[in-house]
Amino acid sequence: MEQEITALLTGHTQLGYLVLFLGAFLETSAFVGLLVPGETLIVVAGLLASQGILRIEYVLLCAAIGAVCGDSVSYVIGAVYGERLLTKASGRFFIKKSYLSEAKSFYTRHGGKAVFFGRFVGWLRAVVPLLAGISHMRYPRFLFFDVYGCALWALLFSMLGFVLGSGWRTILAAMHRLGLEGAIVIGLLVLAWYLLHKRRLGRHAVSRFDAALSAQFPSSWRFLKARFEAGSAYGLSLTFSLIVLALAIAGFGQIADQWREHEYLYHLDHTVHAYMAAHAAAGATQLASWVSKLGSAYVLLAMAVGLAVYLVRKHELWMAFKLSHAFLFGEAFLYLAKFFFERGRPAGSLIEASAMSFPSGHAFNAMLAFGFLTYVVITLAKGEIARFFVPSVSVLVILGVGLSRLYLGTHWFTDVIGGYAAALAWLTLSIVVGSVLQNVLARSP
């Protein structure tokens, strides 16, 4: 199939772009998309762009615009004809009218996330826009999340071919497996929710279990339940934060032990470094250098100042305290960690880099800055778009910075994931310390 796709794209340049547009359009069209290999088409186009046969910016535009148009057509079909067809089929295929009202309710609450994440799961990509139309999800809202998802989808798969070259097949196969596994997990979660929430299975057993423990261990069980109470000062949010903190600290320690004891991750370091060096390309190096700057100390400082001004103007002084604790003491912690471990950098990096290698300062800064930005938006923002857009972009930036450092050869793989783990631990600690102090001082007379 790859040879036929390559022949289509290279036969005539303008025709190649048209084929790319139609492939992305048809892959996202209702049900037809299940038969069209759009992802492979885009990856091969990215590979041809790295060889100078196609232009990468046109590949991105054709793929993204084709996907948005295909999704919009599916949405319109669902909005105009979907409900009518479902009504006619309700008796024949056991589709209850109540299912349609539940679908509308779901898309009202979670439609944006469904449209975005459905873009990255093969079989969902072909049906989610249709269901959004049937549920009468507002088109402007649908279009925002669809354009965002299509743009990232086109960027991801075109860059897969552009950056990795011939190595794209292995990565694409792994992504397809993850997509299938993710779809299975989603299906199981939906089934569990339906059985527990709608059918109320297990409610009686849980009530009996709670009553038995309350009678046997009244004080201990009451204390434990309070730790998982949503909205409480020392409830679920604090418990979740402490679990994340413990896992991050344990992960950082395990990563450090792995490379110091020359265990599995140490050998993976050299495998990843060799793979990145073998697939270096001039265009990708320039892109990686730009992305890498998003994890620099200058970006961290700029974000710290901007967030501090915003929080003070919003009178969120405790949030500003958490910010200062995370950023100021975080950089001191990073310096001490580099001094303690004294790990040298890989040889043959594509750009000049100084200081010690473990943990990666750029990965640490990206996780700290964009992680705290995500925390601020989730805590303070009201709108669905902001609460979804900012965290998702932050995750992409964090991962992009780490990948760029690996590609440029300035860090080992364990440096990057060690930087992520250290920053996550410090960020969580700052949030916990600020929250506990705020609650203690609020209760004091």
Coordinates of C-alpha atoms in Angstrom, one line a residue:
M1 CA 0.0 0.0 0.0
E2 CA 2.9 2.4 0.8
Q3 CA 4.2 2.1 -2.8
E4 CA 0.8 2.9 -4.3
I5 CA 0.4 5.9 -2.0
T6 CA 3.9 7.2 -2.8
A7 CA 3.1 6.8 -6.6
L8 CA -0.1 8.8 -6.1
L9 CA 1.6 11.6 -4.2
T10 CA 4.7 11.9 -6.5
G11 CA 3.0 11.4 -9.9
H12 CA 2.2 15.1 -10.1
T13 CA 2.8 17.6 -7.2
Q14 CA -0.5 19.4 -7.4
L15 CA -2.4 16.1 -7.9
G16 CA -0.5 14.8 -4.8
Y17 CA -1.8 17.6 -2.7
L18 CA -5.3 17.0 -4.0
V19 CA -5.0 13.2 -3.2
L20 CA -3.8 14.1 0.3
F21 CA -6.8 16.5 0.8
L22 CA -9.3 13.9 -0.4
G23 CA -7.7 11.1 1.8
A24 CA -8.1 13.3 4.9
F25 CA -11.6 14.3 3.8
L26 CA -12.8 10.8 3.2
E27 CA -11.2 9.2 6.3
T28 CA -13.2 11.4 8.5
S29 CA -16.5 11.1 6.6
A30 CA -19.3 9.0 8.1
F31 CA -18.5 5.3 7.9
V32 CA -16.5 5.7 4.7
G33 CA -13.5 6.7 6.9
L34 CA -13.3 3.2 8.3
L35 CA -11.9 2.0 4.9
V36 CA -9.6 4.9 4.0
P37 CA -5.9 4.8 5.2
G38 CA -5.7 8.6 5.8
E39 CA -3.0 8.4 8.5
T40 CA -0.7 6.4 6.4
L41 CA -1.2 8.8 3.5
I42 CA -0.3 11.8 5.7
V43 CA 2.8 10.1 7.1
V44 CA 4.1 9.2 3.6
A45 CA 3.5 12.8 2.6
G46 CA 5.6 13.9 5.5
L47 CA 8.3 11.5 4.5
L48 CA 8.2 12.9 0.9
A49 CA 8.4 16.4 2.3
S50 CA 11.6 15.6 4.2
Q51 CA 13.0 14.5 0.8
G52 CA 12.0 17.8 -0.9
I53 CA 9.4 16.2 -3.1
L54 CA 6.5 17.9 -1.3
R55 CA 6.4 21.0 0.9
I56 CA 5.7 20.3 4.5
E57 CA 3.5 23.5 5.0
Y58 CA 1.2 22.4 2.1
V59 CA 1.1 18.9 3.5
L60 CA -0.1 20.2 6.9
L61 CA -2.7 22.6 5.3
C62 CA -4.2 19.9 2.9
A63 CA -4.4 17.3 5.7
A64 CA -5.9 19.6 8.3
I65 CA -8.4 21.4 5.9
G66 CA -9.4 18.0 4.4
A67 CA -10.1 16.6 7.9
V68 CA -12.1 19.6 9.0
C69 CA -14.2 19.5 5.9
G70 CA -14.9 15.8 6.2
D71 CA -15.9 16.2 9.8
S72 CA -18.2 19.1 9.0
V73 CA -19.9 17.1 6.3
S74 CA -20.5 14.2 8.7
Y75 CA -21.8 16.7 11.3
V76 CA -24.3 18.2 8.8
I77 CA -25.5 14.7 7.8
G78 CA -26.0 13.8 11.4
A79 CA -27.8 17.1 12.2
V80 CA -30.1 16.9 9.2
Y81 CA -30.8 13.2 8.7
G82 CA -29.5 11.4 11.8
E83 CA -32.3 11.9 14.2
R84 CA -34.9 11.0 11.6
L85 CA -33.1 7.8 10.7
L86 CA -32.7 6.8 14.3
T87 CA -36.4 7.4 14.9
K88 CA -37.3 5.1 12.0
A89 CA -34.9 2.4 13.2
S90 CA -35.9 2.6 16.9
G91 CA -38.3 -0.3 16.7
R92 CA -36.2 -2.4 14.4
F93 CA -32.8 -2.1 16.1
F94 CA -33.9 -1.7 19.7
I95 CA -32.8 2.0 19.8
K96 CA -34.8 3.7 22.5
K97 CA -35.7 7.4 22.2
S98 CA -34.2 7.9 25.6
Y99 CA -30.8 6.9 24.2
L100 CA -30.9 10.0 22.0
S101 CA -31.7 12.3 24.9
E102 CA -28.9 10.8 26.9
A103 CA -26.5 11.3 23.9
K104 CA -27.6 15.0 23.7
S105 CA -26.9 15.4 27.4
F106 CA -23.5 13.8 27.0
Y107 CA -22.5 16.0 24.2
T108 CA -23.7 19.1 26.1
R109 CA -21.4 18.2 28.9
H110 CA -18.5 16.4 27.2
G111 CA -18.9 17.0 23.5
G112 CA -15.7 19.1 23.1
K113 CA -13.5 16.5 24.6
A114 CA -15.2 13.7 22.6
V115 CA -14.6 15.6 19.3
F116 CA -11.0 16.3 20.2
F117 CA -9.9 12.9 21.5
G118 CA -12.0 11.0 18.9
R119 CA -9.8 12.5 16.2
F120 CA -6.9 10.3 17.4
V121 CA -8.8 7.0 17.7
G122 CA -9.3 5.4 14.2
W123 CA -12.8 4.1 14.4
L124 CA -14.1 6.9 16.6
R125 CA -12.8 9.4 14.1
A126 CA -15.3 8.3 11.5
V127 CA -18.4 8.4 13.8
V128 CA -17.9 11.1 16.5
P129 CA -18.7 14.1 14.1
L130 CA -21.8 12.2 13.0
L131 CA -22.9 11.7 16.6
A132 CA -22.2 15.3 17.4
G133 CA -24.6 16.3 14.6
I134 CA -27.3 13.9 15.7
S135 CA -27.0 15.3 19.2
H136 CA -27.3 18.9 17.9
M137 CA -24.0 20.0 19.5
R138 CA -23.6 23.7 18.7
Y139 CA -21.6 24.0 15.5
P140 CA -19.3 26.8 16.6
R141 CA -18.3 24.7 19.7
F142 CA -17.9 21.6 17.5
L143 CA -15.8 23.5 15.0
F144 CA -13.4 24.9 17.6
F145 CA -12.6 21.5 19.1
D146 CA -12.6 19.9 15.6
V147 CA -10.2 22.5 14.1
Y148 CA -7.9 22.1 17.1
G149 CA -7.9 18.3 16.9
C150 CA -7.5 18.2 13.1
A151 CA -4.5 20.6 13.3
L152 CA -2.7 18.6 15.9
W153 CA -3.6 15.3 14.1
A154 CA -2.2 16.6 10.8
L155 CA 0.9 18.0 12.6
L156 CA 1.6 14.7 14.5
F157 CA 1.3 12.4 11.6
S158 CA 3.1 14.5 9.0
M159 CA 5.9 15.2 11.4
L160 CA 6.1 11.4 12.0
G161 CA 7.2 10.9 8.5
F162 CA 9.2 14.2 8.2
V163 CA 11.3 13.7 11.3
L164 CA 11.6 9.9 11.7
G165 CA 12.0 9.0 8.0
S166 CA 11.9 5.3 7.4
G167 CA 11.4 4.6 11.1
W168 CA 7.8 5.8 10.9
R169 CA 6.3 2.4 10.4
T170 CA 7.3 1.1 13.8
I171 CA 5.9 4.2 15.6
L172 CA 2.7 4.2 13.6
A173 CA 2.0 0.5 14.3
A174 CA 2.6 1.2 18.1
M175 CA 0.2 4.2 17.9
H176 CA -2.5 2.1 16.2
R177 CA -2.1 -0.5 19.0
L178 CA -2.4 2.2 21.6
G179 CA -5.5 3.6 19.9
L180 CA -7.2 0.2 19.9
E181 CA -6.3 -0.4 23.5
G182 CA -7.5 3.0 24.4
A183 CA -10.8 2.4 22.7
I184 CA -11.2 -0.8 24.6
V185 CA -10.5 0.9 27.9
I186 CA -13.0 3.7 27.0
G187 CA -15.6 1.1 26.2
L188 CA -15.1 -0.8 29.5
L189 CA -15.3 2.5 31.4
V190 CA -18.6 3.4 29.7
L191 CA -20.0 0.0 30.4
A192 CA -18.9 0.2 34.1
W193 CA -20.5 3.7 34.4
Y194 CA -23.7 2.4 32.8
L195 CA -23.9 -0.6 35.1
L196 CA -23.1 1.3 38.3
H197 CA -24.8 4.6 37.6
K198 CA -27.8 3.6 35.5
R199 CA -28.5 0.1 36.7
R200 CA -27.3 0.9 40.2
L201 CA -25.5 -2.4 40.5
G202 CA -23.4 -2.8 43.6
R203 CA -25.1 0.0 45.6
H204 CA -26.5 -2.4 48.2
A205 CA -23.2 -4.2 48.6
V206 CA -21.3 -0.9 49.0
S207 CA -23.8 0.3 51.6
R208 CA -23.4 -2.9 53.6
F209 CA -19.6 -2.7 53.5
D210 CA -19.7 0.9 54.7
A211 CA -22.0 0.1 57.6
A212 CA -19.9 -2.9 58.7
L213 CA -16.6 -0.9 58.7
S214 CA -18.3 2.1 60.4
A215 CA -19.5 -0.2 63.2
Q216 CA -16.2 -2.1 63.5
F217 CA -13.8 0.8 63.2
P218 CA -15.8 4.0 63.7
S219 CA -13.0 6.6 64.1
S220 CA -10.5 5.1 61.6
W221 CA -13.1 4.5 58.9
R222 CA -14.6 8.0 59.4
F223 CA -11.1 9.5 59.1
L224 CA -10.3 7.5 55.9
K225 CA -13.6 8.4 54.3
A226 CA -12.9 12.1 55.0
R227 CA -9.7 11.8 53.1
F228 CA -11.7 11.0 49.9
E229 CA -14.4 13.6 50.4
A230 CA -14.7 15.9 47.4
G231 CA -14.6 19.6 48.3
S232 CA -13.2 19.2 51.8
A233 CA -10.0 21.1 52.7
Y234 CA -8.2 17.9 53.6
G235 CA -10.2 15.6 51.4
L236 CA -9.9 14.2 48.0
S237 CA -7.7 16.9 46.4
L238 CA -5.1 16.8 49.1
T239 CA -5.1 13.0 49.1
F240 CA -4.7 12.9 45.3
S241 CA -1.9 15.5 45.6
L242 CA 0.0 13.4 48.2
I243 CA -0.3 10.3 46.0
V244 CA 1.1 12.1 43.0
L245 CA 3.9 13.5 45.2
A246 CA 4.8 10.1 46.5
L247 CA 4.8 8.5 43.0
A248 CA 6.8 11.4 41.5
I249 CA 9.5 11.1 44.3
A250 CA 9.6 7.3 43.9
G251 CA 9.8 7.6 40.2
F252 CA 12.7 10.1 40.3
G253 CA 14.6 7.9 42.7
Q254 CA 14.1 4.8 40.6
I255 CA 15.2 6.7 37.4
A256 CA 18.4 7.9 39.1
D257 CA 19.1 4.4 40.4
Q258 CA 18.6 2.9 37.0
W259 CA 21.3 4.9 35.2
R260 CA 23.7 4.9 38.1
E261 CA 23.5 1.1 38.4
H262 CA 23.6 0.6 34.6
E263 CA 20.2 -1.1 34.6
Y264 CA 17.5 -1.2 31.9
L265 CA 17.0 2.5 31.5
Y266 CA 20.7 3.1 31.2
H267 CA 20.8 0.9 28.2
L268 CA 17.7 2.5 26.8
D269 CA 19.5 5.8 27.0
H270 CA 22.1 4.7 24.5
T271 CA 19.4 3.1 22.2
V272 CA 17.4 6.3 22.1
H273 CA 20.5 8.5 21.6
A274 CA 21.7 6.3 18.7
Y275 CA 18.3 6.3 17.1
M276 CA 17.9 10.1 17.2
A277 CA 21.5 10.6 15.9
A278 CA 20.8 8.3 13.0
H279 CA 17.6 10.1 12.0
A280 CA 18.8 13.7 12.2
A281 CA 17.8 16.1 9.4
A282 CA 18.5 19.8 8.9
G283 CA 14.9 21.0 8.9
A284 CA 14.0 18.9 11.9
T285 CA 17.1 20.2 13.8
Q286 CA 16.0 23.8 13.3
L287 CA 12.5 23.0 14.5
A288 CA 13.8 21.1 17.5
S289 CA 16.1 24.0 18.4
W290 CA 13.1 26.4 18.4
V291 CA 10.9 24.0 20.5
S292 CA 13.8 23.5 23.0
K293 CA 13.8 27.2 23.8
L294 CA 10.3 26.9 25.4
G295 CA 12.0 25.1 28.3
S296 CA 14.7 27.7 28.8
A297 CA 15.1 29.7 32.0
Y298 CA 14.1 32.9 30.1
V299 CA 10.7 31.4 29.2
L300 CA 10.3 30.2 32.8
L301 CA 11.1 33.7 34.1
A302 CA 8.7 35.4 31.7
M303 CA 5.9 33.0 32.6
A304 CA 6.5 33.5 36.3
V305 CA 6.3 37.2 36.1
G306 CA 3.2 37.1 33.9
L307 CA 1.4 34.6 36.1
A308 CA 2.4 36.6 39.3
V309 CA 0.9 39.8 37.9
Y310 CA -2.3 38.0 36.8
L311 CA -2.7 36.3 40.2
V312 CA -2.1 39.5 42.2
R313 CA -4.6 41.4 40.1
K314 CA -7.1 38.6 40.7
H315 CA -6.4 38.8 44.4
E316 CA -5.3 35.2 44.4
L317 CA -2.5 35.8 46.8
W318 CA -2.2 32.2 48.0
M319 CA -2.0 31.0 44.4
A320 CA 0.8 33.6 44.0
F321 CA 2.5 32.1 47.1
K322 CA 2.4 28.7 45.5
L323 CA 3.9 30.2 42.3
S324 CA 6.8 31.8 44.1
H325 CA 7.5 28.6 46.1
A326 CA 7.4 26.5 43.0
F327 CA 9.5 28.7 40.7
L328 CA 12.1 30.3 43.1
F329 CA 12.9 27.3 45.2
G330 CA 12.4 24.9 42.2
E331 CA 15.4 26.4 40.4
A332 CA 17.5 26.1 43.5
F333 CA 16.5 22.5 43.8
L334 CA 17.4 21.9 40.2
Y335 CA 20.8 23.4 40.6
L336 CA 21.5 21.2 43.7
A337 CA 20.3 18.1 41.9
K338 CA 22.6 18.7 39.0
F339 CA 25.5 19.3 41.4
F340 CA 24.7 16.2 43.4
F341 CA 24.5 13.7 40.5
E342 CA 27.2 15.3 38.3
R343 CA 26.3 13.3 35.1
G344 CA 28.0 14.2 31.9
R345 CA 26.2 15.0 28.7
P346 CA 26.1 12.7 25.6
A347 CA 28.8 13.2 23.0
G348 CA 28.0 14.7 19.6
S349 CA 25.1 17.0 20.4
L350 CA 23.8 19.1 17.6
I351 CA 23.9 22.3 19.6
E352 CA 26.2 23.6 22.4
A353 CA 25.1 22.7 25.9
S354 CA 26.8 23.3 29.3
A355 CA 26.3 22.3 32.9
M356 CA 25.5 18.8 34.1
S357 CA 23.0 16.6 32.4
F358 CA 20.8 15.0 35.1
P359 CA 18.0 16.0 35.5
S360 CA 17.3 17.9 32.3
G361 CA 16.8 21.6 33.1
H362 CA 14.7 22.2 30.1
A363 CA 12.4 19.3 30.8
F364 CA 12.2 20.4 34.5
N365 CA 11.4 24.1 33.5
A366 CA 8.8 23.1 31.0
M367 CA 7.0 20.8 33.4
L368 CA 7.2 23.4 36.2
A369 CA 6.0 26.4 34.1
F370 CA 3.4 24.8 32.0
G371 CA 2.3 22.4 34.7
F372 CA 1.6 25.4 37.0
L373 CA -0.2 27.2 34.2
T374 CA -2.4 24.2 33.8
Y375 CA -3.1 24.2 37.6
V376 CA -4.1 27.9 37.5
V377 CA -6.4 27.5 34.5
I378 CA -8.1 24.3 35.9
T379 CA -8.6 26.0 39.3
L380 CA -9.7 29.5 38.2
A381 CA -11.0 29.4 34.6
K382 CA -14.7 28.9 34.0
G383 CA -15.1 28.3 30.3
E384 CA -14.8 24.8 28.8
I385 CA -12.5 26.0 26.0
A386 CA -9.9 27.5 28.3
R387 CA -10.0 24.6 30.7
F388 CA -9.4 22.2 27.8
F389 CA -7.2 24.2 25.4
V390 CA -4.5 25.4 27.8
P391 CA -3.9 22.1 29.6
S392 CA -3.7 20.2 26.3
V393 CA -1.3 22.7 24.7
S394 CA 0.8 22.6 27.9
V395 CA 1.1 18.8 27.6
L396 CA 2.2 19.1 24.0
V397 CA 4.8 21.8 24.9
I398 CA 6.1 19.7 27.8
L399 CA 6.5 16.6 25.7
G400 CA 7.9 18.6 22.7
V401 CA 10.6 20.2 24.9
G402 CA 11.7 16.8 26.1
L403 CA 11.7 15.2 22.7
S404 CA 13.6 18.2 21.3
R405 CA 16.4 17.7 23.9
L406 CA 16.6 14.0 23.0
Y407 CA 16.7 14.8 19.2
L408 CA 19.4 17.5 19.7
G409 CA 21.5 15.0 21.6
T410 CA 21.9 17.3 24.6
H411 CA 20.4 14.8 27.1
W412 CA 19.9 11.2 27.8
F413 CA 16.4 9.7 27.9
T414 CA 16.7 9.3 31.7
D415 CA 17.7 13.0 32.0
V416 CA 14.4 14.1 30.4
I417 CA 12.1 11.8 32.3
G418 CA 14.0 12.5 35.5
G419 CA 13.5 16.2 34.9
Y420 CA 9.7 15.6 34.5
A421 CA 9.5 13.5 37.7
A422 CA 11.5 16.0 39.7
A423 CA 9.5 19.0 38.5
L424 CA 6.2 17.1 39.1
A425 CA 7.3 16.3 42.6
W426 CA 8.3 19.9 43.3
L427 CA 5.2 21.4 41.7
T428 CA 2.9 19.1 43.7
L429 CA 4.9 19.8 46.9
S430 CA 4.4 23.6 46.4
I431 CA 0.7 23.2 45.8
V432 CA 0.3 21.0 48.9
V433 CA 2.4 23.3 51.1
G434 CA 0.4 26.4 50.0
S435 CA -3.0 24.7 50.4
V436 CA -2.2 23.3 53.9
L437 CA -0.9 26.7 55.1
Q438 CA -3.9 28.5 53.7
N439 CA -6.3 26.1 55.5
V440 CA -4.3 26.3 58.8
L441 CA -4.2 30.1 58.8
A442 CA -7.9 30.3 57.8
R443 CA -8.9 28.2 60.9
S444 CA -6.7 30.0 63.3
P445 CA -8.4 32.8 65.4

